[in-house]
Amino acid sequence: MLELRNVSHVYGNGTRALDDVTLSVPTGMFGLLGPNGAGKSTLMRTVATLQTPTSGSITFGDIDVIAEPERLRETLGYLPQDFGVYPRVSAYDMLDHMAVLKGIASAADRKATVETLLNQVNLWNVRKKAIAGFSGGMRQRFGIAQALIGNPRLIIVDEPTAGLDPEERNRFLNLLAEIGENVVVILSTHIVEDVADLCPRMAVLAGGKIRLEGAPLELIEQARGTVWAKAIARDELTDVRERYELISTRLFAGRTIVHILSEVDPGNGFEPVRGGLEDVYFATLARTRRPVDTAALAA
Ligand code: ADP
């Protein structure tokens, strides 16, 4: 279990990227969802011991992450957002080199590790090819292979599916799901479907704060009665935007379907909908934009 308590981070320019984050992350896939600038990468880098928070504490099992970063690193696999290592070296040689860096000194152990990982991420057939020539999906799978060296118990993947086509994305997420059965995997993303497809637990981070946390299905259930839909003509959109808290718009058969957030029946032709995780997410972001968070006060 990874536990963050009251973690805050203020950058040198005064940006408060994390604001009193308290979060428990159990074994399995955990989705950290938030818009750009929410603080996700700051949180991921902090847990990965690449930066020290301004205040707060982080533990992983019996490891005090801030006081004993080297102990955490021994059991950490990290795929950063900008994993920029795409050299003209073969996948095999690069992974072997990274295994040396991770401390696997025996050549026989390294061979076994590298071969197992290349098979696991489905890159065995291209192991002799330069990573520089890999597609985006292959690079991300290589990124996961290097993160898995040394059997980490904590795996952090930061925005891994951005830019992947649907097939590559599927493949990558399936791979993560297999890995996530026995270890803690934190998947940081701004893509709602990544979390909906994979994660039994999740949190929404926005403006450096945890705004929502729980199991996606329960969060969807809790949102019942607060999301309302209506088909409108496109020129009505401005009016809807002004009068209601708009959480999404979607075109369907040439009509515009709007979803709004309202704790009471808005009338005016709106029907209640059983929202999906996307509604839950956008409703949460809409609530954070309110001048006073009335929903949180009522809860
Ligand atoms: P996300 O990963 O969710 O997009 P980040 O953690 O990258 O969010 O950024 C959170 C906030 O902190 C943003 O306002 C960003 O501009 C700011 N920020 C990130 N890195 C730095 C830095 N090195 N110095 C100053 N501000 C930063």
PDB file of C-alpha atoms and ligand atoms in Angstrom, residues 11-18 34-43 45 51 81 158-159 188 205, ligand 1:
ATOM      1  CA  TYR A  11       7.702  25.329  -7.016  1.00  0.00           C
ATOM      2  CA  GLY A  12      10.300  28.089  -6.819  1.00  0.00           C
ATOM      3  CA  ASN A  13       8.078  30.410  -8.873  1.00  0.00           C
ATOM      4  CA  GLY A  14       5.283  30.102  -6.302  1.00  0.00           C
ATOM      5  CA  THR A  15       3.119  27.578  -8.199  1.00  0.00           C
ATOM      6  CA  ARG A  16       1.368  25.332  -5.681  1.00  0.00           C
ATOM      7  CA  ALA A  17       1.330  22.168  -7.794  1.00  0.00           C
ATOM      8  CA  LEU A  18       0.192  19.886  -4.948  1.00  0.00           C
ATOM      9  CA  GLY A  34      -6.771  15.031 -14.076  1.00  0.00           C
ATOM     10  CA  PRO A  35      -6.577  17.755 -16.721  1.00  0.00           C
ATOM     11  CA  ASN A  36      -3.291  19.208 -17.930  1.00  0.00           C
ATOM     12  CA  GLY A  37      -1.637  21.224 -15.193  1.00  0.00           C
ATOM     13  CA  ALA A  38      -3.490  19.344 -12.412  1.00  0.00           C
ATOM     14  CA  GLY A  39      -0.259  18.279 -10.730  1.00  0.00           C
ATOM     15  CA  LYS A  40      -0.166  14.654 -11.885  1.00  0.00           C
ATOM     16  CA  SER A  41       3.439  14.649 -13.085  1.00  0.00           C
ATOM     17  CA  THR A  42       4.550  16.495  -9.976  1.00  0.00           C
ATOM     18  CA  LEU A  43       2.851  13.815  -7.877  1.00  0.00           C
ATOM     19  CA  ARG A  45       7.857  12.461  -9.806  1.00  0.00           C
ATOM     20  CA  GLN A  51      11.745  15.484  -6.270  1.00  0.00           C
ATOM     21  CA  GLN A  81       5.787  11.031 -19.464  1.00  0.00           C
ATOM     22  CA  ASP A 158       2.674   8.823 -16.477  1.00  0.00           C
ATOM     23  CA  GLU A 159       0.334   9.580 -19.419  1.00  0.00           C
ATOM     24  CA  SER A 188      -1.638   8.911 -14.444  1.00  0.00           C
ATOM     25  CA  LEU A 205      -6.669  15.507  -9.160  1.00  0.00           C
TER      26      LEU A 205
HETATM   27  P1  ADP B   1       0.100  17.634 -15.008  1.00  0.00           P
HETATM   28  O1  ADP B   1       1.100  16.520 -15.052  1.00  0.00           O
HETATM   29  O2  ADP B   1      -1.186  17.235 -14.345  1.00  0.00           O
HETATM   30  O3  ADP B   1      -0.123  18.274 -16.340  1.00  0.00           O
HETATM   31  P2  ADP B   1       2.193  19.139 -13.627  1.00  0.00           P
HETATM   32  O4  ADP B   1       2.550  18.428 -12.382  1.00  0.00           O
HETATM   33  O5  ADP B   1       3.094  18.991 -14.813  1.00  0.00           O
HETATM   34  O6  ADP B   1       0.677  18.774 -14.018  1.00  0.00           O
HETATM   35  O7  ADP B   1       2.060  20.697 -13.314  1.00  0.00           O
HETATM   36  C1  ADP B   1       1.294  21.200 -12.202  1.00  0.00           C
HETATM   37  C2  ADP B   1       1.506  22.692 -12.112  1.00  0.00           C
HETATM   38  O8  ADP B   1       2.854  22.961 -11.733  1.00  0.00           O
HETATM   39  C3  ADP B   1       1.286  23.432 -13.431  1.00  0.00           C
HETATM   40  O9  ADP B   1       0.744  24.688 -13.102  1.00  0.00           O
HETATM   41  C4  ADP B   1       2.682  23.564 -13.986  1.00  0.00           C
HETATM   42  O10 ADP B   1       2.784  24.707 -14.806  1.00  0.00           O
HETATM   43  C5  ADP B   1       3.509  23.745 -12.712  1.00  0.00           C
HETATM   44  N1  ADP B   1       4.884  23.214 -12.847  1.00  0.00           N
HETATM   45  C6  ADP B   1       5.257  21.972 -13.218  1.00  0.00           C
HETATM   46  N2  ADP B   1       6.592  21.842 -13.196  1.00  0.00           N
HETATM   47  C7  ADP B   1       7.093  23.038 -12.783  1.00  0.00           C
HETATM   48  C8  ADP B   1       8.412  23.551 -12.541  1.00  0.00           C
HETATM   49  N3  ADP B   1       9.494  22.792 -12.710  1.00  0.00           N
HETATM   50  N4  ADP B   1       8.517  24.841 -12.127  1.00  0.00           N
HETATM   51  C9  ADP B   1       7.428  25.612 -11.942  1.00  0.00           C
HETATM   52  N5  ADP B   1       6.163  25.193 -12.140  1.00  0.00           N
HETATM   53  C10 ADP B   1       5.987  23.929 -12.560  1.00  0.00           C
END
